[in-house]
Amino acid sequence: MMYHRYKEDFKLEIKEYPFLCKLCKKEKALIEIPSQKIKVCKNCYNNFFENRIKKTIEKYKMILPQDRIGIFLSGGKDSSTLLFVLKKLYPDINLQAIFLNLGIKYYSEKVEILVKTFCENLKVPLFIYNLPEREGYRIDDFIFTYFKNKVCSACGAIKRYLFSKIAKELGLTVIATGHHLDDIVSTMLSLFFQGDFLGIAKLKPVLLPLSPNQVKKSKPLYTTPEKEIFYYAVLNEIPIENFICPHADKSPPKTIKKFLTELEEKNRQIKYQLLSVFTKKLIPLIKSNYKEETFNLCIKCGEITTAGDKICSRCKRIELLKKVDNKILELTKEEFENYIQNLNSDWVLIDLKGKENLLNESTKKLKKFFNPYKTRHIFLTSSQPEIGYLLALKLRKKGFKAYNVKEI
Ligand code: FES
Ligand code: ZN
């Protein structure tokens, strides 16, 4: 028996059942297909899972034989599983894996190692784009702007720009993304609650380019439930990360996802029903009522920007970073010593030894501990530099002037 867990969201116990697979009736059953409520063997699970993806790809003509397909790997289960399945279903297609090292310290490096090994084993070429090296800034730098509590949203705009830039650089004709059924339905619902109907219309399985500047985007996992991806990844030993981006927040879709999961307990088909109502009824209705969206090209980078805007959201965010003159968040011991020499305000150095738990404390407790130092520069140090860094990030989000000092 093997027990697996993925973040807070999924658990899976793999065990041999004392009966045969419901589909082939030859092998012992090992795992349940959640959406079908039947227990099957590994082979039948894989066939079921892969065939549904194949059908989706064919139905929406997501991939053509002459395509050069790019997959941006995040280290998470969705994009990795997508790459694995595409390679298995179409061993001869032109696949290119891409990893964006966004300069999120102690996170990007770990994911990069994982993704490298994964692609080597799969024998898929990997292109690594190192944002700090190529463009001179890190996603972490947004902690110094008013995006400090929504770094993810700043990051989203940067990533969209990079998708398009790298697609051109590598001559891709399609970008395949790991969006799955749960992503699509929960985003549709949350956009619906916000009244963003144009946003809903964009959640189609295939997005054709708006300008020659862009490439087609396909979502081969459009009809695949998230839980089944997790099961597949475990069954096939696809390495999936357990590290969480330090800027990840509990976004509303997550709450909606939970709500959908509850509904699903009463009605197993609810996600498919919603998907079908949205795609067959609502999206055509929206399209017939709205004119095609117009767009401009950004005067700075040449990428698409929504009507009326001369500068795209990525370039606006970069402008913001340029205005920050001190982006120091981490120092070596030597740098720290020089730094405090030139500091004309009070500071404190806190050794986190025995206080590592602070990292997981509630905002209230954190504030209680650090409020006495509110007006000072707070230097943190720990035998595990990652802890000092993550805590400094957390404190910056709450308005403290915190730094991490390594190697003390
Ligand atoms: Fe972009 Fe976490 S990956 S903020
Ligand atoms: Zn079977």
Short mmCIF file of C-alpha atoms and ligand atoms in Angstrom, two decimals:
data_model
loop_
_atom_site.label_atom_id
_atom_site.label_comp_id
_atom_site.label_asym_id
_atom_site.label_seq_id
_atom_site.Cartn_x
_atom_site.Cartn_y
_atom_site.Cartn_z
CA MET A 1 0.00 0.00 0.00
CA MET A 2 1.28 3.46 -0.89
CA TYR A 3 -0.01 6.72 0.44
CA HIS A 4 0.46 10.00 -1.43
CA ARG A 5 -0.43 13.57 -0.69
CA TYR A 6 -0.30 16.72 -2.76
CA LYS A 7 -0.24 19.98 -0.84
CA GLU A 8 -3.45 20.40 1.14
CA ASP A 9 -5.63 19.37 -1.72
CA PHE A 10 -5.28 15.71 -2.58
CA LYS A 11 -4.66 12.38 -0.96
CA LEU A 12 -4.34 9.05 -2.65
CA GLU A 13 -3.94 5.58 -1.31
CA ILE A 14 -2.89 2.99 -3.83
CA LYS A 15 -3.68 -0.58 -2.82
CA GLU A 16 -4.48 -3.83 -4.49
CA TYR A 17 -8.20 -4.51 -4.21
CA PRO A 18 -9.35 -8.11 -3.76
CA PHE A 19 -11.23 -7.93 -7.09
CA LEU A 20 -10.47 -7.47 -10.74
CA CYS A 21 -10.33 -4.28 -12.80
CA LYS A 22 -13.83 -3.22 -13.88
CA LEU A 23 -12.65 -2.55 -17.44
CA CYS A 24 -10.24 -5.31 -18.52
CA LYS A 25 -11.36 -7.85 -15.92
CA LYS A 26 -7.86 -9.36 -16.05
CA GLU A 27 -5.64 -7.43 -13.67
CA LYS A 28 -6.26 -6.69 -10.01
CA ALA A 29 -7.95 -3.31 -9.46
CA LEU A 30 -5.58 -0.74 -8.00
CA ILE A 31 -7.14 2.69 -8.25
CA GLU A 32 -10.48 4.39 -8.69
CA ILE A 33 -11.30 6.66 -11.61
CA PRO A 34 -12.94 9.41 -9.54
CA SER A 35 -15.26 10.75 -12.25
CA GLN A 36 -16.50 7.24 -13.10
CA LYS A 37 -16.54 5.72 -9.63
CA ILE A 38 -15.03 2.48 -10.91
CA LYS A 39 -11.92 0.71 -9.72
CA VAL A 40 -9.45 -0.29 -12.37
CA CYS A 41 -5.89 -1.47 -12.94
CA LYS A 42 -3.01 0.86 -13.76
CA ASN A 43 -3.13 0.13 -17.46
CA CYS A 44 -6.84 0.83 -17.78
CA TYR A 45 -6.53 4.02 -15.72
CA ASN A 46 -3.81 5.25 -18.05
CA ASN A 47 -5.75 4.30 -21.18
CA PHE A 48 -8.89 6.00 -19.94
CA PHE A 49 -6.98 9.15 -18.97
CA GLU A 50 -4.90 9.39 -22.14
CA ASN A 51 -7.82 8.65 -24.49
CA ARG A 52 -9.90 11.47 -23.10
CA ILE A 53 -7.03 13.88 -23.75
CA LYS A 54 -6.51 12.47 -27.23
CA LYS A 55 -10.19 12.94 -28.05
CA THR A 56 -10.10 16.54 -26.80
CA ILE A 57 -7.01 17.28 -28.87
CA GLU A 58 -8.62 15.82 -31.99
CA LYS A 59 -12.05 17.35 -31.44
CA TYR A 60 -10.64 20.87 -31.21
CA LYS A 61 -7.73 20.31 -33.62
CA MET A 62 -5.34 21.46 -30.92
CA ILE A 63 -2.23 20.00 -32.47
CA LEU A 64 -1.39 19.46 -36.13
CA PRO A 65 1.44 17.22 -37.36
CA GLN A 66 3.55 20.18 -38.57
CA ASP A 67 3.22 22.08 -35.28
CA ARG A 68 6.08 23.02 -32.99
CA ILE A 69 4.55 22.79 -29.54
CA GLY A 70 5.83 24.61 -26.49
CA ILE A 71 4.97 23.66 -22.92
CA PHE A 72 5.94 26.00 -20.08
CA LEU A 73 6.75 23.82 -17.09
CA SER A 74 6.02 25.14 -13.62
CA GLY A 75 7.17 22.02 -11.79
CA GLY A 76 3.55 21.40 -10.79
CA LYS A 77 1.52 18.34 -11.66
CA ASP A 78 -0.51 19.87 -14.50
CA SER A 79 2.16 21.06 -16.91
CA SER A 80 4.43 18.08 -16.17
CA THR A 81 1.62 15.60 -16.73
CA LEU A 82 0.68 17.36 -19.94
CA LEU A 83 4.22 17.06 -21.28
CA PHE A 84 4.40 13.41 -20.24
CA VAL A 85 1.10 12.51 -21.91
CA LEU A 86 1.81 14.41 -25.13
CA LYS A 87 5.17 12.67 -25.45
CA LYS A 88 3.47 9.31 -24.87
CA LEU A 89 0.53 9.90 -27.22
CA TYR A 90 2.55 11.51 -30.01
CA PRO A 91 6.18 10.39 -29.69
CA ASP A 92 7.13 11.99 -32.99
CA ILE A 93 5.75 15.50 -32.58
CA ASN A 94 8.01 18.49 -32.20
CA LEU A 95 7.84 19.22 -28.46
CA GLN A 96 9.75 21.94 -26.65
CA ALA A 97 9.69 22.29 -22.87
CA ILE A 98 10.37 25.72 -21.39
CA PHE A 99 11.14 26.80 -17.86
CA LEU A 100 10.94 30.39 -16.69
CA ASN A 101 13.34 31.06 -13.86
CA LEU A 102 11.59 34.12 -12.47
CA GLY A 103 14.15 34.82 -9.80
CA ILE A 104 11.94 33.82 -6.88
CA LYS A 105 14.74 32.99 -4.46
CA TYR A 106 14.86 29.55 -2.86
CA TYR A 107 11.95 28.52 -5.08
CA SER A 108 12.91 29.04 -8.73
CA GLU A 109 16.23 27.21 -8.25
CA LYS A 110 14.57 24.16 -6.72
CA VAL A 111 11.94 23.94 -9.42
CA GLU A 112 14.58 24.36 -12.12
CA ILE A 113 16.49 21.30 -10.89
CA LEU A 114 13.31 19.22 -10.80
CA VAL A 115 12.25 20.26 -14.27
CA LYS A 116 15.73 19.64 -15.74
CA THR A 117 15.84 16.05 -14.51
CA PHE A 118 12.29 15.44 -15.64
CA CYS A 119 12.99 16.62 -19.20
CA GLU A 120 16.26 14.70 -19.40
CA ASN A 121 14.46 11.51 -18.43
CA LEU A 122 11.65 12.17 -20.89
CA LYS A 123 14.14 13.14 -23.60
CA VAL A 124 12.38 16.39 -24.35
CA PRO A 125 14.52 19.46 -25.08
CA LEU A 126 14.31 22.12 -22.38
CA PHE A 127 14.82 25.85 -22.82
CA ILE A 128 15.51 27.82 -19.64
CA TYR A 129 14.82 31.53 -19.59
CA ASN A 130 16.50 33.20 -16.64
CA LEU A 131 14.63 36.43 -15.98
CA PRO A 132 17.20 38.08 -13.64
CA GLU A 133 20.01 37.34 -16.10
CA ARG A 134 18.11 38.32 -19.20
CA GLU A 135 16.18 41.33 -17.95
CA GLY A 136 17.89 42.37 -14.73
CA TYR A 137 15.02 42.04 -12.27
CA ARG A 138 13.31 39.37 -10.19
CA ILE A 139 9.65 38.73 -9.47
CA ASP A 140 10.63 39.12 -5.79
CA ASP A 141 11.42 42.78 -6.51
CA PHE A 142 7.69 43.54 -6.68
CA ILE A 143 7.73 43.28 -2.88
CA PHE A 144 9.04 46.87 -2.99
CA THR A 145 6.08 48.18 -4.99
CA TYR A 146 2.39 48.51 -4.27
CA PHE A 147 2.10 45.01 -5.72
CA LYS A 148 3.65 43.68 -2.54
CA ASN A 149 0.47 41.89 -1.53
CA LYS A 150 -0.38 40.74 -5.03
CA VAL A 151 2.96 39.78 -6.49
CA CYS A 152 1.17 36.94 -8.29
CA SER A 153 -0.84 39.35 -10.35
CA ALA A 154 2.28 41.34 -11.33
CA CYS A 155 3.91 38.02 -12.16
CA GLY A 156 0.96 36.98 -14.35
CA ALA A 157 1.43 39.95 -16.69
CA ILE A 158 5.18 39.32 -16.93
CA LYS A 159 4.59 35.64 -17.70
CA ARG A 160 2.06 36.39 -20.44
CA TYR A 161 4.61 38.66 -22.09
CA LEU A 162 7.33 36.01 -21.77
CA PHE A 163 5.10 33.30 -23.25
CA SER A 164 4.69 35.34 -26.35
CA LYS A 165 8.28 36.56 -26.54
CA ILE A 166 9.76 33.09 -26.08
CA ALA A 167 7.27 31.51 -28.48
CA LYS A 168 8.62 33.82 -31.16
CA GLU A 169 12.22 33.29 -30.15
CA LEU A 170 11.82 29.52 -30.41
CA GLY A 171 9.55 29.51 -33.46
CA LEU A 172 6.67 27.78 -31.68
CA THR A 173 3.32 27.46 -33.46
CA VAL A 174 1.31 26.33 -30.43
CA ILE A 175 1.59 26.80 -26.69
CA ALA A 176 -0.12 23.95 -24.85
CA THR A 177 -1.11 24.81 -21.29
CA GLY A 178 -2.02 22.63 -18.33
CA HIS A 179 -5.42 24.23 -17.58
CA HIS A 180 -7.78 21.47 -16.52
CA LEU A 181 -11.51 21.07 -16.06
CA ASP A 182 -11.48 22.38 -12.47
CA ASP A 183 -9.45 25.46 -13.47
CA ILE A 184 -11.78 26.24 -16.34
CA VAL A 185 -15.06 25.76 -14.51
CA SER A 186 -13.96 27.58 -11.36
CA THR A 187 -12.58 30.51 -13.36
CA MET A 188 -15.78 30.64 -15.42
CA LEU A 189 -17.87 30.78 -12.29
CA SER A 190 -15.74 33.42 -10.61
CA LEU A 191 -15.79 35.59 -13.77
CA PHE A 192 -19.53 35.05 -13.92
CA PHE A 193 -19.88 36.33 -10.35
CA GLN A 194 -17.82 39.38 -11.31
CA GLY A 195 -19.92 39.92 -14.45
CA ASP A 196 -16.82 39.63 -16.66
CA PHE A 197 -18.51 37.96 -19.63
CA LEU A 198 -15.77 38.82 -22.11
CA GLY A 199 -13.36 37.02 -19.81
CA ILE A 200 -15.60 33.95 -19.95
CA ALA A 201 -15.60 34.00 -23.75
CA LYS A 202 -11.81 33.75 -23.65
CA LEU A 203 -11.88 30.45 -21.76
CA LYS A 204 -12.21 28.39 -24.90
CA PRO A 205 -10.25 25.17 -25.47
CA VAL A 206 -8.29 26.80 -28.27
CA LEU A 207 -7.41 30.49 -28.51
CA LEU A 208 -6.40 31.59 -31.97
CA PRO A 209 -3.88 34.41 -32.23
CA LEU A 210 -5.35 37.94 -32.32
CA SER A 211 -2.41 39.22 -34.32
CA PRO A 212 0.43 37.69 -36.34
CA ASN A 213 2.47 38.59 -33.30
CA GLN A 214 0.94 35.80 -31.22
CA VAL A 215 0.68 32.00 -31.33
CA LYS A 216 -2.23 29.66 -30.89
CA LYS A 217 -2.91 28.49 -27.34
CA SER A 218 -4.40 25.05 -26.63
CA LYS A 219 -5.67 23.44 -23.46
CA PRO A 220 -5.47 19.65 -23.94
CA LEU A 221 -6.55 18.99 -20.32
CA TYR A 222 -9.77 21.01 -20.84
CA THR A 223 -11.97 18.02 -20.03
CA THR A 224 -9.72 16.36 -17.44
CA PRO A 225 -10.57 16.72 -13.73
CA GLU A 226 -7.72 17.88 -11.52
CA LYS A 227 -7.92 14.94 -9.15
CA GLU A 228 -7.47 12.52 -12.02
CA ILE A 229 -4.30 14.37 -13.07
CA PHE A 230 -2.92 13.95 -9.59
CA TYR A 231 -3.75 10.22 -9.62
CA TYR A 232 -2.13 9.83 -13.04
CA ALA A 233 1.00 11.68 -11.93
CA VAL A 234 1.35 9.44 -8.88
CA LEU A 235 0.69 6.23 -10.84
CA ASN A 236 3.27 7.13 -13.45
CA GLU A 237 5.81 8.57 -11.04
CA ILE A 238 5.82 11.98 -12.63
CA PRO A 239 7.88 14.19 -10.30
CA ILE A 240 5.63 16.86 -8.92
CA GLU A 241 6.81 19.63 -6.70
CA ASN A 242 5.87 20.00 -3.12
CA PHE A 243 7.32 23.48 -2.94
CA ILE A 244 4.90 26.37 -3.01
CA CYS A 245 5.70 29.74 -4.53
CA PRO A 246 6.13 32.13 -1.60
CA HIS A 247 3.92 34.67 -3.35
CA ALA A 248 1.02 32.28 -3.92
CA ASP A 249 -2.12 33.49 -2.24
CA LYS A 250 -5.46 31.96 -1.51
CA SER A 251 -7.22 33.35 -4.54
CA PRO A 252 -11.02 33.34 -4.91
CA PRO A 253 -11.03 30.55 -7.51
CA LYS A 254 -9.68 28.28 -4.78
CA THR A 255 -12.74 28.98 -2.65
CA ILE A 256 -14.93 28.33 -5.65
CA LYS A 257 -13.03 25.13 -6.35
CA LYS A 258 -13.88 23.96 -2.85
CA PHE A 259 -17.51 24.85 -3.35
CA LEU A 260 -17.57 22.91 -6.64
CA THR A 261 -16.04 19.89 -4.96
CA GLU A 262 -18.84 19.97 -2.40
CA LEU A 263 -21.45 20.19 -5.14
CA GLU A 264 -19.77 17.32 -6.90
CA GLU A 265 -20.40 15.06 -3.94
CA LYS A 266 -24.11 15.40 -4.68
CA ASN A 267 -23.85 15.47 -8.45
CA ARG A 268 -20.88 13.72 -9.99
CA GLN A 269 -21.37 15.38 -13.39
CA ILE A 270 -21.72 18.96 -12.16
CA LYS A 271 -18.40 20.20 -13.59
CA TYR A 272 -19.15 18.74 -17.01
CA GLN A 273 -22.67 20.16 -16.91
CA LEU A 274 -21.36 23.61 -16.10
CA LEU A 275 -18.68 23.35 -18.77
CA SER A 276 -21.27 22.43 -21.32
CA VAL A 277 -23.70 25.23 -20.34
CA PHE A 278 -20.89 27.76 -20.53
CA THR A 279 -19.33 26.61 -23.78
CA LYS A 280 -22.45 25.64 -25.70
CA LYS A 281 -24.91 28.24 -24.44
CA LEU A 282 -23.29 31.17 -22.70
CA ILE A 283 -20.15 31.76 -24.79
CA PRO A 284 -22.06 31.83 -28.14
CA LEU A 285 -24.57 34.23 -26.56
CA ILE A 286 -21.77 36.49 -25.31
CA LYS A 287 -20.06 36.43 -28.69
CA SER A 288 -23.22 37.39 -30.55
CA ASN A 289 -23.63 40.40 -28.27
CA TYR A 290 -20.14 41.80 -28.23
CA LYS A 291 -18.04 43.12 -31.08
CA GLU A 292 -14.65 41.55 -31.59
CA GLU A 293 -12.22 43.03 -29.11
CA THR A 294 -9.87 45.62 -30.50
CA PHE A 295 -6.29 45.88 -29.42
CA ASN A 296 -3.18 48.00 -29.75
CA LEU A 297 0.46 47.09 -29.79
CA CYS A 298 2.45 48.37 -26.82
CA ILE A 299 4.71 51.26 -27.83
CA LYS A 300 7.47 49.93 -25.60
CA CYS A 301 7.62 46.19 -26.22
CA GLY A 302 5.38 45.65 -29.27
CA GLU A 303 3.15 43.08 -27.54
CA ILE A 304 -0.63 43.22 -27.55
CA THR A 305 -2.34 45.55 -25.13
CA THR A 306 -6.05 46.11 -24.62
CA ALA A 307 -7.79 48.88 -26.51
CA GLY A 308 -7.00 52.38 -25.34
CA ASP A 309 -3.73 51.49 -23.66
CA LYS A 310 -0.51 52.55 -25.31
CA ILE A 311 1.65 50.70 -22.82
CA CYS A 312 0.96 47.08 -21.88
CA SER A 313 0.55 45.95 -18.30
CA ARG A 314 3.94 44.23 -18.29
CA CYS A 315 5.75 47.41 -19.30
CA LYS A 316 3.81 49.43 -16.74
CA ARG A 317 4.99 47.06 -14.05
CA ILE A 318 8.59 47.27 -15.22
CA GLU A 319 8.35 51.07 -15.02
CA LEU A 320 7.27 50.67 -11.40
CA LEU A 321 10.33 48.56 -10.62
CA LYS A 322 12.59 51.17 -12.16
CA LYS A 323 11.36 53.67 -9.59
CA VAL A 324 12.52 51.50 -6.69
CA ASP A 325 16.05 52.50 -5.78
CA ASN A 326 16.78 49.96 -3.08
CA LYS A 327 15.86 46.37 -3.90
CA ILE A 328 17.97 44.74 -1.21
CA LEU A 329 16.26 41.89 0.55
CA GLU A 330 19.14 39.56 1.20
CA LEU A 331 22.75 40.23 2.20
CA THR A 332 25.82 38.20 2.95
CA LYS A 333 27.53 38.80 6.27
CA GLU A 334 30.05 41.10 4.64
CA GLU A 335 27.42 43.06 2.75
CA PHE A 336 25.44 43.39 5.95
CA GLU A 337 28.40 44.87 7.80
CA ASN A 338 28.92 47.47 5.11
CA TYR A 339 25.24 48.14 4.87
CA ILE A 340 24.74 49.01 8.52
CA GLN A 341 27.70 51.39 8.39
CA ASN A 342 25.83 53.56 5.92
CA LEU A 343 22.47 53.20 7.56
CA ASN A 344 21.37 56.33 9.32
CA SER A 345 18.49 54.78 11.20
CA ASP A 346 18.07 52.16 13.91
CA TRP A 347 18.34 48.50 13.17
CA VAL A 348 18.10 45.17 14.92
CA LEU A 349 19.53 41.75 14.13
CA ILE A 350 17.33 38.83 15.12
CA ASP A 351 18.64 35.29 15.18
CA LEU A 352 15.78 32.98 14.30
CA LYS A 353 17.29 30.01 16.08
CA GLY A 354 14.47 28.37 18.00
CA LYS A 355 12.03 30.89 16.49
CA GLU A 356 11.69 29.24 13.07
CA ASN A 357 8.01 28.74 13.82
CA LEU A 358 7.39 32.45 13.36
CA LEU A 359 7.23 31.74 9.65
CA ASN A 360 3.97 29.84 10.05
CA GLU A 361 2.41 32.16 12.60
CA SER A 362 -0.74 34.18 11.99
CA THR A 363 -0.42 37.84 11.02
CA LYS A 364 -1.61 38.79 14.49
CA LYS A 365 1.15 36.86 16.26
CA LEU A 366 3.78 38.05 13.78
CA LYS A 367 2.81 41.65 14.36
CA LYS A 368 2.85 41.16 18.09
CA PHE A 369 6.41 39.87 17.90
CA PHE A 370 7.77 42.41 15.41
CA ASN A 371 5.79 45.55 16.23
CA PRO A 372 8.39 46.76 18.77
CA TYR A 373 10.80 46.99 15.81
CA LYS A 374 8.33 48.64 13.46
CA THR A 375 10.46 51.76 12.93
CA ARG A 376 13.76 49.90 12.63
CA HIS A 377 15.45 47.95 9.90
CA ILE A 378 15.01 44.30 10.85
CA PHE A 379 17.82 41.93 9.87
CA LEU A 380 16.97 38.25 10.23
CA THR A 381 19.40 35.42 10.29
CA SER A 382 18.95 31.68 10.48
CA SER A 383 21.03 28.56 9.96
CA GLN A 384 18.52 27.85 7.18
CA PRO A 385 18.74 31.02 5.04
CA GLU A 386 15.50 30.07 3.30
CA ILE A 387 13.56 30.63 6.53
CA GLY A 388 15.07 34.08 7.05
CA TYR A 389 14.31 34.99 3.45
CA LEU A 390 10.70 33.79 3.50
CA LEU A 391 10.06 35.57 6.77
CA ALA A 392 11.61 38.77 5.40
CA LEU A 393 9.21 38.52 2.42
CA LYS A 394 6.28 38.01 4.75
CA LEU A 395 7.26 40.97 6.90
CA ARG A 396 7.77 43.22 3.85
CA LYS A 397 4.19 42.43 2.82
CA LYS A 398 3.09 43.72 6.21
CA GLY A 399 5.09 46.92 5.89
CA PHE A 400 8.22 46.07 7.92
CA LYS A 401 11.69 46.88 6.59
CA ALA A 402 12.99 43.32 6.83
CA TYR A 403 16.09 41.68 5.32
CA ASN A 404 17.69 38.27 5.39
CA VAL A 405 21.35 37.97 6.32
CA LYS A 406 23.08 34.80 5.12
CA GLU A 407 26.23 33.17 6.43
CA ILE A 408 26.33 34.54 9.94
FE1 FES B 1 4.48 34.04 -10.19
FE2 FES B 1 4.48 32.77 -7.87
S1 FES B 1 4.98 32.01 -9.83
S2 FES B 1 4.21 34.83 -8.22
ZN ZN B 2 -7.74 -3.10 -16.39
#
